Amino acid sequence: MPAKLSPQLFEELQQRAGSGVEILTEPADARFQDFAKRWSDIDRHAPAAIVLPETEEQIQKVVSWAVQASVPFVAKSGGHSNWSTIGDNGFVIDLSKYSAIEVDAEKATAKIRGSILIKALAVHLADAGYFAGGSAVGNGTQVGAIPYFLNGGASITTSLTGFGSDQILAARMVDAQGNLVDVTSESEPQLLYGIRGAGQFFGLITELTIKIWPLQELGNGQGLVWSGRFIFPLDRAREVAEAMKVIMDNDKESTGGLIMAICPPPARKAALVVAARHVGNIENAKDTFAALYDLKPLIADGGPVPIQNISDGREALEAKGGFKTFGTIGLRRFDITRFLQTIDVWKRLVEECPDAINTTYNFQWDSRPPRQADFESANSLHDIRYWQNNIIWYTDAGSHKRVAELNAECLAVSRGPDQSEYADFQNATRVDPIEFRFRGEGKLDKLRALKEKWDPKGVFTRQLLN
Ligand SMILES: Cc1cc2nc3c(=O)[nH]c(=O)nc-3n(C[C@H](O)[C@H](O)[C@H](O)COP(=O)(O)OP(=O)(O)OC[C@H]3O[C@@H](n4cnc5c(N)ncnc54)[C@H](O)[C@@H]3O)c2cc1C
């Protein structure tokens, strides 16, 4: 068992980093507890300290001290993953107090810093007349923007803009020696390759320069996206799936969204909900979803929404606390038989584990393939536009095992038997073999060599180390 760190140790850090850096070492304090909260309580630990630097220089001092003193730590931005947590043998560098965005309209780029969240980024960009390949994360507004971009980043504009990691033009990184590194295509092309898709594993990224897009690119001159909801009884799943196949196969229009097996409140009656988005000419949206309207859903609503507000209204899902995680895998096709089988697994889940009633098993589609980047990078998702994207949420610790088993069964069903097609999303999992996250000839070897160069001791996770 690793030794618990003493609060006295952090007095040394305080001297080194300066009195401006807030260091919380008392787990009983309300402020400590507040900053220790995470989106998910699965494997969440209480650290020995939470350190809150306000400047890049302070971040660098904190990392340097930790490296020299051999004290483990993790970085935390939005706290919406299962990984920004560490036990009392280590501490958290919480970037909440360091957060900024700077738009350069002339170059159509933005610098984003620290723990800026997706919603703040989207609102700031929209005010300036822009959006980012990440202004509209499918399900989240409180997600940290930098980690989202670093490890892939799938949004409702992926077919238009590419993935989040494709937007990265440059970075500033504190490395495993505590040095500040400027990462550009000229200065560190190999590291830039790695940061674009696996950037949570080489160092602490204090700043990203990202490409931004004029709102007009959304195709309606007003920065709008059509967003709607179609609700059906669950026993109509086959008909809905057949109608959805028609919509998914229509690449003349840019549609995307989730087909969700869900028990929506307040009635909590099992339903199939299609949460649909249309990017482009708003006038075309309703016709594009005609196959769903024809089925006469119980409820069909929708309308144009400014892109920066597209993921609003998910406060309950985004709130911190509860046992939550994702079960996300990339797929090559929408297979109706497999889809219906996943729904059967979900039905068993909510029957056997009533505390998991908030769990949704979702098929996610994009009618168009991701925009291809004109550079090579760690991201290997460019052949994926379909996902099984389960949002797991339960309240009873006794359900851990069964919920995980049924999620695994659902993912196995949707994957089908062909191992060569497996694809995992590096922003959603660190469990399955790493080969599923970084596919392609030589990719993993290249990333492992980069890890050996920049972080051979695993200061920033042991990912990519053998
Ligand atoms: C409700 C919800 C909806 C989501 N929707 C989407 C979606 O539509 N598309 C998508 O792509 N993803 C989505 N995600 C996944 C999300 O993008 C990733 O989990 C992301 O890593 C979370 O970032 P964070 O800052 O909130 O998390 P954190 O837990 O703070 O950080 C995530 C990881 O990055 C590390 N890290 C934090 N800051 C830094 C840094 N500055 N430099 C290096 N490493 C750092 C942490 O140590 C941790 O390992 C969603 C997540 C949630 C909870």
Short mmCIF file of C-alpha atoms and ligand atoms in Angstrom, two decimals:
data_model
loop_
_atom_site.label_atom_id
_atom_site.label_comp_id
_atom_site.label_asym_id
_atom_site.label_seq_id
_atom_site.Cartn_x
_atom_site.Cartn_y
_atom_site.Cartn_z
CA MET A 1 0.00 0.00 0.00
CA PRO A 2 1.59 3.38 -1.00
CA ALA A 3 2.31 5.68 1.94
CA LYS A 4 -0.07 8.50 2.80
CA LEU A 5 1.50 11.92 2.28
CA SER A 6 1.69 14.21 5.28
CA PRO A 7 0.23 17.74 5.17
CA GLN A 8 3.68 19.03 6.23
CA LEU A 9 5.08 17.96 2.88
CA PHE A 10 2.89 20.54 1.22
CA GLU A 11 4.38 23.35 3.31
CA GLU A 12 7.53 22.75 1.28
CA LEU A 13 5.48 23.07 -1.92
CA GLN A 14 3.86 26.26 -0.61
CA GLN A 15 7.32 27.79 -0.10
CA ARG A 16 8.46 26.72 -3.54
CA ALA A 17 5.30 27.75 -5.47
CA GLY A 18 4.57 30.92 -3.49
CA SER A 19 1.77 32.00 -1.18
CA GLY A 20 -0.51 32.75 -4.16
CA VAL A 21 -1.06 29.04 -4.75
CA GLU A 22 -3.97 27.69 -2.71
CA ILE A 23 -3.26 24.27 -1.22
CA LEU A 24 -6.07 22.33 0.43
CA THR A 25 -4.92 19.57 2.79
CA GLU A 26 -7.86 19.11 5.16
CA PRO A 27 -10.29 16.46 3.83
CA ALA A 28 -12.93 17.46 6.41
CA ASP A 29 -13.14 21.02 5.03
CA ALA A 30 -16.13 21.84 2.83
CA ARG A 31 -13.87 23.51 0.24
CA PHE A 32 -11.64 20.43 0.01
CA GLN A 33 -14.70 18.23 -0.41
CA ASP A 34 -16.12 20.49 -3.06
CA PHE A 35 -12.95 20.37 -5.15
CA ALA A 36 -12.64 16.59 -4.60
CA LYS A 37 -16.01 16.00 -6.31
CA ARG A 38 -16.01 14.38 -9.70
CA TRP A 39 -18.61 13.57 -12.35
CA SER A 40 -18.32 9.95 -11.27
CA ASP A 41 -17.74 8.31 -7.90
CA ILE A 42 -16.51 5.10 -9.55
CA ASP A 43 -12.98 4.56 -8.18
CA ARG A 44 -12.92 8.14 -6.89
CA HIS A 45 -10.30 8.62 -4.17
CA ALA A 46 -9.56 11.38 -1.68
CA PRO A 47 -6.13 12.89 -2.43
CA ALA A 48 -3.65 14.08 0.20
CA ALA A 49 -3.97 17.62 -1.19
CA ILE A 50 -5.65 19.68 -3.87
CA VAL A 51 -3.40 22.36 -5.33
CA LEU A 52 -4.93 25.28 -7.21
CA PRO A 53 -2.39 27.25 -9.28
CA GLU A 54 -3.52 30.46 -10.98
CA THR A 55 -0.78 30.97 -13.56
CA GLU A 56 1.24 28.91 -15.98
CA GLU A 57 4.38 29.72 -13.99
CA GLN A 58 2.77 28.37 -10.83
CA ILE A 59 1.68 25.20 -12.65
CA GLN A 60 5.25 24.70 -13.77
CA LYS A 61 6.58 25.20 -10.23
CA VAL A 62 4.09 22.70 -8.82
CA VAL A 63 4.97 20.04 -11.41
CA SER A 64 8.73 20.64 -10.94
CA TRP A 65 8.44 20.24 -7.18
CA ALA A 66 6.38 17.04 -7.52
CA VAL A 67 8.83 15.53 -9.99
CA GLN A 68 11.86 16.38 -7.86
CA ALA A 69 10.19 15.10 -4.69
CA SER A 70 8.83 12.00 -6.53
CA VAL A 71 5.28 12.78 -5.41
CA PRO A 72 2.54 11.38 -7.70
CA PHE A 73 -0.20 13.71 -8.94
CA VAL A 74 -2.98 13.97 -11.51
CA ALA A 75 -4.23 17.03 -13.40
CA LYS A 76 -7.90 17.95 -13.25
CA SER A 77 -9.73 20.28 -15.64
CA GLY A 78 -13.51 19.75 -15.80
CA GLY A 79 -13.40 16.61 -13.63
CA HIS A 80 -15.76 14.84 -16.07
CA SER A 81 -13.67 11.74 -16.66
CA ASN A 82 -13.03 8.71 -14.45
CA TRP A 83 -9.29 9.51 -14.25
CA SER A 84 -8.63 12.88 -12.58
CA THR A 85 -8.51 11.22 -9.19
CA ILE A 86 -5.71 9.90 -6.96
CA GLY A 87 -5.46 8.52 -3.43
CA ASP A 88 -3.76 10.05 -0.40
CA ASN A 89 -0.37 8.93 -1.67
CA GLY A 90 -0.63 11.78 -4.20
CA PHE A 91 -2.28 15.12 -4.95
CA VAL A 92 -4.43 16.81 -7.56
CA ILE A 93 -3.37 19.82 -9.63
CA ASP A 94 -6.77 21.44 -10.07
CA LEU A 95 -6.75 23.92 -12.96
CA SER A 96 -10.06 25.61 -12.00
CA LYS A 97 -8.38 28.92 -11.18
CA TYR A 98 -6.46 28.98 -14.43
CA SER A 99 -8.82 29.37 -17.33
CA ALA A 100 -8.90 31.72 -20.30
CA ILE A 101 -9.68 32.09 -23.99
CA GLU A 102 -8.24 34.50 -26.53
CA VAL A 103 -9.66 34.72 -30.05
CA ASP A 104 -7.55 35.78 -33.04
CA ALA A 105 -10.25 36.54 -35.63
CA GLU A 106 -7.72 37.39 -38.33
CA LYS A 107 -6.07 33.99 -38.16
CA ALA A 108 -9.33 32.16 -37.24
CA THR A 109 -7.64 30.62 -34.21
CA ALA A 110 -8.17 30.67 -30.46
CA LYS A 111 -5.86 30.06 -27.53
CA ILE A 112 -7.57 28.16 -24.74
CA ARG A 113 -6.00 27.80 -21.32
CA GLY A 114 -6.28 25.70 -18.19
CA SER A 115 -9.65 24.31 -17.28
CA ILE A 116 -11.87 26.29 -19.61
CA LEU A 117 -15.12 24.34 -20.02
CA ILE A 118 -16.86 23.51 -23.29
CA LYS A 119 -19.83 25.81 -22.64
CA ALA A 120 -17.67 28.82 -21.80
CA LEU A 121 -15.63 28.19 -24.94
CA ALA A 122 -18.75 27.87 -27.11
CA VAL A 123 -20.37 31.04 -25.75
CA HIS A 124 -17.19 33.09 -26.09
CA LEU A 125 -16.62 31.92 -29.66
CA ALA A 126 -20.27 32.49 -30.67
CA ASP A 127 -20.08 36.06 -29.32
CA ALA A 128 -17.10 36.56 -31.64
CA GLY A 129 -18.96 34.94 -34.59
CA TYR A 130 -17.24 31.54 -34.44
CA PHE A 131 -17.63 27.96 -33.33
CA ALA A 132 -15.08 25.21 -32.77
CA GLY A 133 -15.04 21.51 -33.60
CA GLY A 134 -16.06 21.09 -29.96
CA SER A 135 -18.47 23.97 -29.38
CA ALA A 136 -21.19 21.38 -29.39
CA VAL A 137 -20.05 18.29 -27.58
CA GLY A 138 -22.86 15.79 -28.03
CA ASN A 139 -23.71 15.40 -24.38
CA GLY A 140 -21.68 17.79 -22.32
CA THR A 141 -21.26 21.45 -21.45
CA GLN A 142 -19.23 21.12 -18.22
CA VAL A 143 -16.55 18.93 -19.79
CA GLY A 144 -13.03 20.42 -19.74
CA ALA A 145 -12.26 21.69 -23.25
CA ILE A 146 -8.53 20.91 -23.27
CA PRO A 147 -8.84 17.20 -22.32
CA TYR A 148 -11.78 16.91 -24.74
CA PHE A 149 -9.62 18.19 -27.64
CA LEU A 150 -6.52 16.24 -26.57
CA ASN A 151 -7.99 12.75 -26.65
CA GLY A 152 -10.12 12.91 -29.75
CA GLY A 153 -13.25 14.94 -29.19
CA ALA A 154 -16.39 13.88 -31.07
CA SER A 155 -19.00 16.59 -31.58
CA ILE A 156 -22.07 17.22 -33.70
CA THR A 157 -19.86 18.97 -36.27
CA THR A 158 -17.30 16.17 -36.69
CA SER A 159 -18.29 15.63 -40.34
CA LEU A 160 -17.84 19.35 -41.03
CA THR A 161 -14.80 20.16 -38.91
CA GLY A 162 -13.12 16.86 -38.07
CA PHE A 163 -12.51 15.60 -34.53
CA GLY A 164 -11.48 17.83 -31.63
CA SER A 165 -7.86 16.71 -31.90
CA ASP A 166 -7.85 17.75 -35.59
CA GLN A 167 -8.41 21.35 -34.46
CA ILE A 168 -5.15 21.50 -32.48
CA LEU A 169 -2.55 23.74 -34.13
CA ALA A 170 -0.08 24.15 -31.26
CA ALA A 171 0.28 23.56 -27.54
CA ARG A 172 2.24 24.57 -24.47
CA MET A 173 3.11 21.66 -22.21
CA VAL A 174 4.82 21.22 -18.85
CA ASP A 175 6.78 18.01 -19.30
CA ALA A 176 7.82 15.28 -16.89
CA GLN A 177 10.98 17.24 -15.97
CA GLY A 178 8.92 20.34 -15.18
CA ASN A 179 10.10 22.15 -18.35
CA LEU A 180 7.71 24.30 -20.36
CA VAL A 181 7.69 23.10 -23.98
CA ASP A 182 6.34 25.00 -26.98
CA VAL A 183 4.78 22.37 -29.23
CA THR A 184 4.38 23.48 -32.84
CA SER A 185 4.69 21.76 -36.22
CA GLU A 186 8.16 23.35 -36.53
CA SER A 187 9.54 22.93 -33.01
CA GLU A 188 8.13 19.52 -31.99
CA PRO A 189 6.32 17.87 -34.92
CA GLN A 190 6.41 14.38 -33.38
CA LEU A 191 5.03 15.54 -30.05
CA LEU A 192 2.31 17.48 -31.87
CA TYR A 193 1.42 14.22 -33.64
CA GLY A 194 1.01 12.54 -30.24
CA ILE A 195 -0.87 15.39 -28.58
CA ARG A 196 -3.43 15.30 -31.39
CA GLY A 197 -5.35 12.30 -30.06
CA ALA A 198 -3.30 11.03 -27.10
CA GLY A 199 -2.47 14.36 -25.48
CA GLN A 200 -3.51 13.39 -21.95
CA PHE A 201 -0.48 11.09 -21.69
CA PHE A 202 2.72 13.14 -22.29
CA GLY A 203 2.58 16.15 -20.00
CA LEU A 204 0.32 18.82 -18.53
CA ILE A 205 -1.05 20.95 -21.36
CA THR A 206 -1.43 24.52 -20.15
CA GLU A 207 -2.59 25.97 -23.47
CA LEU A 208 -3.88 24.83 -26.87
CA THR A 209 -4.11 26.90 -30.02
CA ILE A 210 -7.11 25.64 -31.97
CA LYS A 211 -8.65 26.34 -35.32
CA ILE A 212 -12.04 28.09 -35.14
CA TRP A 213 -14.81 28.25 -37.75
CA PRO A 214 -17.07 31.17 -38.78
CA LEU A 215 -20.69 30.53 -37.75
CA GLN A 216 -21.70 30.84 -41.43
CA GLU A 217 -20.06 27.45 -42.03
CA LEU A 218 -23.06 25.88 -40.27
CA GLY A 219 -24.97 26.53 -43.45
CA ASN A 220 -27.73 28.89 -42.34
CA GLY A 221 -25.96 32.19 -41.75
CA GLN A 222 -27.22 32.38 -38.17
CA GLY A 223 -25.10 29.88 -36.25
CA LEU A 224 -28.07 27.59 -35.73
CA VAL A 225 -28.42 23.83 -35.52
CA TRP A 226 -31.78 22.06 -35.63
CA SER A 227 -32.28 19.86 -32.57
CA GLY A 228 -35.27 17.61 -31.97
CA ARG A 229 -36.64 14.67 -30.03
CA PHE A 230 -38.86 11.81 -31.18
CA ILE A 231 -40.30 9.56 -28.46
CA PHE A 232 -41.69 6.08 -29.16
CA PRO A 233 -42.83 3.16 -27.01
CA LEU A 234 -39.94 0.74 -26.72
CA ASP A 235 -41.85 -2.07 -28.41
CA ARG A 236 -41.76 -0.09 -31.68
CA ALA A 237 -37.96 -0.38 -31.77
CA ARG A 238 -37.82 -2.37 -35.01
CA GLU A 239 -39.95 0.12 -36.98
CA VAL A 240 -37.96 3.04 -35.59
CA ALA A 241 -34.68 1.32 -36.44
CA GLU A 242 -35.85 0.73 -40.03
CA ALA A 243 -36.84 4.39 -40.40
CA MET A 244 -33.52 5.46 -38.88
CA LYS A 245 -31.60 3.36 -41.40
CA VAL A 246 -33.14 5.49 -44.18
CA ILE A 247 -32.13 8.70 -42.39
CA MET A 248 -28.60 7.49 -41.63
CA ASP A 249 -28.06 6.44 -45.23
CA ASN A 250 -29.03 9.89 -46.56
CA ASP A 251 -25.69 11.70 -46.77
CA LYS A 252 -27.21 14.54 -48.77
CA GLU A 253 -28.19 15.98 -45.40
CA SER A 254 -25.96 16.23 -42.34
CA THR A 255 -27.78 14.52 -39.50
CA GLY A 256 -26.55 12.96 -36.29
CA GLY A 257 -27.67 12.02 -32.82
CA LEU A 258 -28.55 9.17 -30.54
CA ILE A 259 -31.19 6.44 -30.55
CA MET A 260 -31.66 5.91 -26.85
CA ALA A 261 -33.17 3.10 -24.80
CA ILE A 262 -34.25 5.12 -21.80
CA CYS A 263 -36.76 5.48 -18.94
CA PRO A 264 -37.39 9.24 -19.09
CA PRO A 265 -38.67 11.01 -15.97
CA PRO A 266 -41.23 11.61 -14.59
CA ALA A 267 -43.17 8.51 -15.78
CA ARG A 268 -40.04 6.31 -16.03
CA LYS A 269 -41.72 4.17 -18.67
CA ALA A 270 -39.26 2.46 -21.01
CA ALA A 271 -39.08 4.36 -24.29
CA LEU A 272 -37.02 4.74 -27.41
CA VAL A 273 -35.96 8.36 -27.86
CA VAL A 274 -34.28 9.63 -31.00
CA ALA A 275 -32.31 12.74 -30.03
CA ALA A 276 -31.63 14.17 -33.49
CA ARG A 277 -29.57 17.04 -34.89
CA HIS A 278 -29.46 18.52 -38.35
CA VAL A 279 -26.64 20.81 -39.43
CA GLY A 280 -27.23 22.96 -42.51
CA ASN A 281 -30.25 24.69 -43.98
CA ILE A 282 -32.82 24.77 -41.18
CA GLU A 283 -35.65 24.69 -43.76
CA ASN A 284 -34.61 21.13 -44.69
CA ALA A 285 -34.55 19.71 -41.19
CA LYS A 286 -38.12 18.51 -40.80
CA ASP A 287 -38.23 16.88 -44.25
CA THR A 288 -34.99 15.09 -43.48
CA PHE A 289 -36.65 13.35 -40.54
CA ALA A 290 -39.89 12.59 -42.45
CA ALA A 291 -39.46 8.83 -41.94
CA LEU A 292 -39.72 9.39 -38.17
CA TYR A 293 -42.66 11.82 -38.34
CA ASP A 294 -44.47 9.24 -40.53
CA LEU A 295 -44.32 6.75 -37.66
CA LYS A 296 -46.39 9.16 -35.55
CA PRO A 297 -44.23 9.29 -32.43
CA LEU A 298 -45.79 9.86 -28.98
CA ILE A 299 -43.92 13.15 -28.90
CA ALA A 300 -42.03 14.96 -31.65
CA ASP A 301 -40.56 18.35 -30.90
CA GLY A 302 -37.64 20.37 -32.13
CA GLY A 303 -36.43 23.57 -33.63
CA PRO A 304 -33.40 25.72 -34.35
CA VAL A 305 -30.97 26.26 -31.48
CA PRO A 306 -27.83 28.45 -31.41
CA ILE A 307 -24.88 26.05 -31.55
CA GLN A 308 -23.49 27.19 -28.21
CA ASN A 309 -26.74 26.09 -26.49
CA ILE A 310 -27.15 22.75 -28.23
CA SER A 311 -26.21 20.61 -25.19
CA ASP A 312 -28.07 22.66 -22.57
CA GLY A 313 -30.60 21.01 -20.29
CA ARG A 314 -28.46 18.08 -19.23
CA GLU A 315 -27.78 19.36 -15.71
CA ALA A 316 -28.78 16.07 -14.03
CA LEU A 317 -26.48 13.98 -16.21
CA GLU A 318 -23.60 16.45 -15.93
CA ALA A 319 -23.83 16.96 -12.17
CA LYS A 320 -20.97 15.62 -10.06
CA GLY A 321 -21.54 12.50 -7.97
CA GLY A 322 -23.15 9.08 -8.48
CA PHE A 323 -21.64 6.06 -10.20
CA LYS A 324 -21.25 7.03 -13.84
CA THR A 325 -19.17 6.03 -16.79
CA PHE A 326 -19.33 5.55 -20.54
CA GLY A 327 -19.37 2.38 -22.59
CA THR A 328 -18.31 3.73 -25.97
CA ILE A 329 -17.05 1.82 -29.00
CA GLY A 330 -16.72 2.74 -32.65
CA LEU A 331 -18.76 0.75 -35.19
CA ARG A 332 -18.72 0.40 -38.96
CA ARG A 333 -22.44 0.01 -39.60
CA PHE A 334 -25.93 0.21 -38.20
CA ASP A 335 -27.00 -3.41 -37.87
CA ILE A 336 -30.70 -3.53 -36.97
CA THR A 337 -30.61 -7.05 -35.52
CA ARG A 338 -27.69 -6.22 -33.25
CA PHE A 339 -29.30 -2.93 -32.27
CA LEU A 340 -32.47 -4.74 -31.16
CA GLN A 341 -30.36 -7.20 -29.18
CA THR A 342 -28.67 -4.33 -27.32
CA ILE A 343 -32.11 -3.11 -26.29
CA ASP A 344 -32.88 -6.54 -24.85
CA VAL A 345 -29.72 -6.31 -22.76
CA TRP A 346 -30.78 -2.85 -21.53
CA LYS A 347 -34.21 -4.19 -20.54
CA ARG A 348 -32.50 -6.85 -18.42
CA LEU A 349 -30.30 -4.18 -16.85
CA VAL A 350 -33.19 -1.99 -15.64
CA GLU A 351 -35.09 -5.05 -14.43
CA GLU A 352 -32.17 -6.54 -12.51
CA CYS A 353 -30.68 -3.25 -11.24
CA PRO A 354 -33.49 -0.76 -10.59
CA ASP A 355 -30.93 1.74 -9.25
CA ALA A 356 -29.49 1.90 -12.80
CA ILE A 357 -32.71 3.35 -14.20
CA ASN A 358 -30.84 6.44 -15.43
CA THR A 359 -28.59 4.29 -17.61
CA THR A 360 -29.18 4.66 -21.33
CA TYR A 361 -27.87 2.37 -24.06
CA ASN A 362 -27.47 4.51 -27.16
CA PHE A 363 -26.64 4.06 -30.79
CA GLN A 364 -25.00 7.23 -32.11
CA TRP A 365 -24.89 8.07 -35.79
CA ASP A 366 -23.59 10.69 -38.18
CA SER A 367 -24.95 10.56 -41.71
CA ARG A 368 -21.59 11.76 -43.04
CA PRO A 369 -18.08 10.52 -42.34
CA PRO A 370 -15.70 12.61 -40.23
CA ARG A 371 -13.81 15.32 -42.11
CA GLN A 372 -10.35 13.95 -42.84
CA ALA A 373 -7.43 15.92 -41.44
CA ASP A 374 -4.60 16.86 -43.79
CA PHE A 375 -1.99 15.62 -41.31
CA GLU A 376 -1.25 12.33 -39.56
CA SER A 377 -1.91 12.15 -35.85
CA ALA A 378 -2.46 9.82 -32.90
CA ASN A 379 -6.21 9.96 -33.59
CA SER A 380 -7.34 6.84 -35.44
CA LEU A 381 -11.08 7.48 -35.45
CA HIS A 382 -11.44 8.92 -38.94
CA ASP A 383 -13.10 5.77 -40.26
CA ILE A 384 -15.82 5.86 -37.57
CA ARG A 385 -19.21 7.55 -37.80
CA TYR A 386 -21.32 5.08 -35.81
CA TRP A 387 -20.92 4.42 -32.12
CA GLN A 388 -22.49 2.37 -29.37
CA ASN A 389 -22.38 5.04 -26.70
CA ASN A 390 -23.81 3.79 -23.41
CA ILE A 391 -24.16 6.25 -20.57
CA ILE A 392 -23.94 4.20 -17.39
CA TRP A 393 -25.39 5.71 -14.23
CA TYR A 394 -26.38 3.88 -11.05
CA THR A 395 -26.56 4.65 -7.36
CA ASP A 396 -25.94 1.41 -5.46
CA ALA A 397 -22.32 0.26 -5.08
CA GLY A 398 -23.68 -3.30 -4.95
CA SER A 399 -24.57 -2.98 -8.64
CA HIS A 400 -20.97 -2.37 -9.86
CA LYS A 401 -20.42 -5.93 -11.06
CA ARG A 402 -23.74 -6.59 -12.75
CA VAL A 403 -23.90 -3.18 -14.45
CA ALA A 404 -20.38 -3.70 -15.81
CA GLU A 405 -21.20 -7.24 -17.01
CA LEU A 406 -24.31 -6.13 -18.88
CA ASN A 407 -22.51 -3.15 -20.43
CA ALA A 408 -19.79 -5.53 -21.63
CA GLU A 409 -22.45 -7.86 -23.03
CA CYS A 410 -24.12 -4.95 -24.85
CA LEU A 411 -20.81 -3.81 -26.35
CA ALA A 412 -19.96 -7.36 -27.43
CA VAL A 413 -23.35 -7.67 -29.16
CA SER A 414 -23.00 -4.38 -31.00
CA ARG A 415 -19.42 -5.14 -32.04
CA GLY A 416 -20.24 -8.50 -33.51
CA PRO A 417 -17.63 -11.19 -33.97
CA ASP A 418 -15.08 -9.52 -36.27
CA GLN A 419 -12.11 -8.53 -34.07
CA SER A 420 -10.38 -6.72 -36.93
CA GLU A 421 -13.07 -4.03 -36.79
CA TYR A 422 -12.76 -3.15 -33.12
CA ALA A 423 -12.34 0.55 -32.34
CA ASP A 424 -12.33 2.22 -28.91
CA PHE A 425 -12.57 5.90 -28.06
CA GLN A 426 -9.61 7.17 -26.06
CA ASN A 427 -11.76 9.84 -24.38
CA ALA A 428 -14.13 7.21 -23.03
CA THR A 429 -12.09 4.21 -21.94
CA ARG A 430 -8.67 3.10 -20.72
CA VAL A 431 -9.67 -0.49 -20.07
CA ASP A 432 -9.64 -2.55 -23.27
CA PRO A 433 -6.39 -3.38 -25.10
CA ILE A 434 -4.74 -0.13 -26.17
CA GLU A 435 -4.52 -1.45 -29.77
CA PHE A 436 -8.26 -0.71 -30.13
CA ARG A 437 -7.69 2.98 -29.30
CA PHE A 438 -4.66 3.64 -31.48
CA ARG A 439 -5.12 1.64 -34.65
CA GLY A 440 -3.11 1.75 -37.85
CA GLU A 441 0.28 0.59 -39.05
CA GLY A 442 3.04 1.72 -36.70
CA LYS A 443 0.84 4.15 -34.74
CA LEU A 444 1.20 2.52 -31.37
CA ASP A 445 4.97 2.04 -31.81
CA LYS A 446 5.34 5.71 -32.60
CA LEU A 447 3.28 6.75 -29.56
CA ARG A 448 5.18 4.38 -27.28
CA ALA A 449 8.48 5.86 -28.49
CA LEU A 450 7.15 9.36 -27.78
CA LYS A 451 6.10 8.31 -24.30
CA GLU A 452 9.57 6.85 -23.67
CA LYS A 453 11.09 10.14 -24.76
CA TRP A 454 8.82 12.54 -22.85
CA ASP A 455 7.57 10.59 -19.85
CA PRO A 456 9.49 7.32 -19.38
CA LYS A 457 8.59 7.06 -15.69
CA GLY A 458 4.85 7.48 -16.17
CA VAL A 459 4.44 10.79 -14.34
CA PHE A 460 1.43 11.48 -16.59
CA THR A 461 -0.25 8.05 -16.40
CA ARG A 462 1.31 4.69 -17.33
CA GLN A 463 -0.63 4.67 -20.60
CA LEU A 464 1.64 3.78 -23.57
CA LEU A 465 4.35 2.35 -21.28
CA ASN A 466 4.86 -1.38 -21.54
C1 LIG B 1 -21.67 14.24 -19.61
C2 LIG B 1 -20.48 14.01 -20.52
C3 LIG B 1 -20.62 14.16 -21.88
C4 LIG B 1 -19.54 13.94 -22.75
N1 LIG B 1 -19.72 14.08 -24.09
C5 LIG B 1 -18.68 13.90 -24.91
C6 LIG B 1 -18.82 14.07 -26.31
O1 LIG B 1 -19.91 14.33 -26.80
N2 LIG B 1 -17.72 13.91 -27.09
C7 LIG B 1 -16.49 13.60 -26.56
O2 LIG B 1 -15.54 13.50 -27.31
N3 LIG B 1 -16.33 13.40 -25.26
C8 LIG B 1 -17.40 13.54 -24.42
N4 LIG B 1 -17.22 13.33 -23.08
C9 LIG B 1 -15.93 12.81 -22.61
C10 LIG B 1 -14.98 13.94 -22.23
O3 LIG B 1 -14.63 14.67 -23.39
C11 LIG B 1 -13.69 13.36 -21.62
O4 LIG B 1 -13.96 12.52 -20.53
C12 LIG B 1 -12.76 14.48 -21.19
O5 LIG B 1 -11.47 13.93 -21.00
C13 LIG B 1 -13.21 15.11 -19.89
O6 LIG B 1 -12.42 16.22 -19.62
P1 LIG B 1 -12.49 16.93 -18.20
O7 LIG B 1 -11.52 18.03 -18.19
O8 LIG B 1 -13.89 17.24 -17.86
O9 LIG B 1 -12.06 15.73 -17.24
P2 LIG B 1 -10.84 15.58 -16.21
O10 LIG B 1 -11.25 14.40 -15.42
O11 LIG B 1 -10.56 16.83 -15.50
O12 LIG B 1 -9.61 15.22 -17.16
C14 LIG B 1 -9.63 14.14 -18.05
C15 LIG B 1 -8.24 13.49 -18.15
O13 LIG B 1 -7.32 14.43 -18.67
C16 LIG B 1 -6.27 14.70 -17.74
N5 LIG B 1 -6.05 16.13 -17.79
C17 LIG B 1 -6.82 17.11 -17.27
N6 LIG B 1 -6.32 18.31 -17.60
C18 LIG B 1 -5.21 18.09 -18.33
C19 LIG B 1 -4.28 18.92 -18.98
N7 LIG B 1 -4.38 20.25 -18.91
N8 LIG B 1 -3.24 18.34 -19.65
C20 LIG B 1 -3.13 17.00 -19.73
N9 LIG B 1 -4.01 16.15 -19.15
C21 LIG B 1 -5.04 16.70 -18.47
C22 LIG B 1 -6.81 14.22 -16.40
O14 LIG B 1 -5.77 13.84 -15.51
C23 LIG B 1 -7.66 13.04 -16.81
O15 LIG B 1 -6.85 11.92 -17.03
C24 LIG B 1 -18.29 13.54 -22.21
C25 LIG B 1 -18.15 13.38 -20.83
C26 LIG B 1 -19.23 13.60 -19.99
C27 LIG B 1 -19.07 13.37 -18.53
#
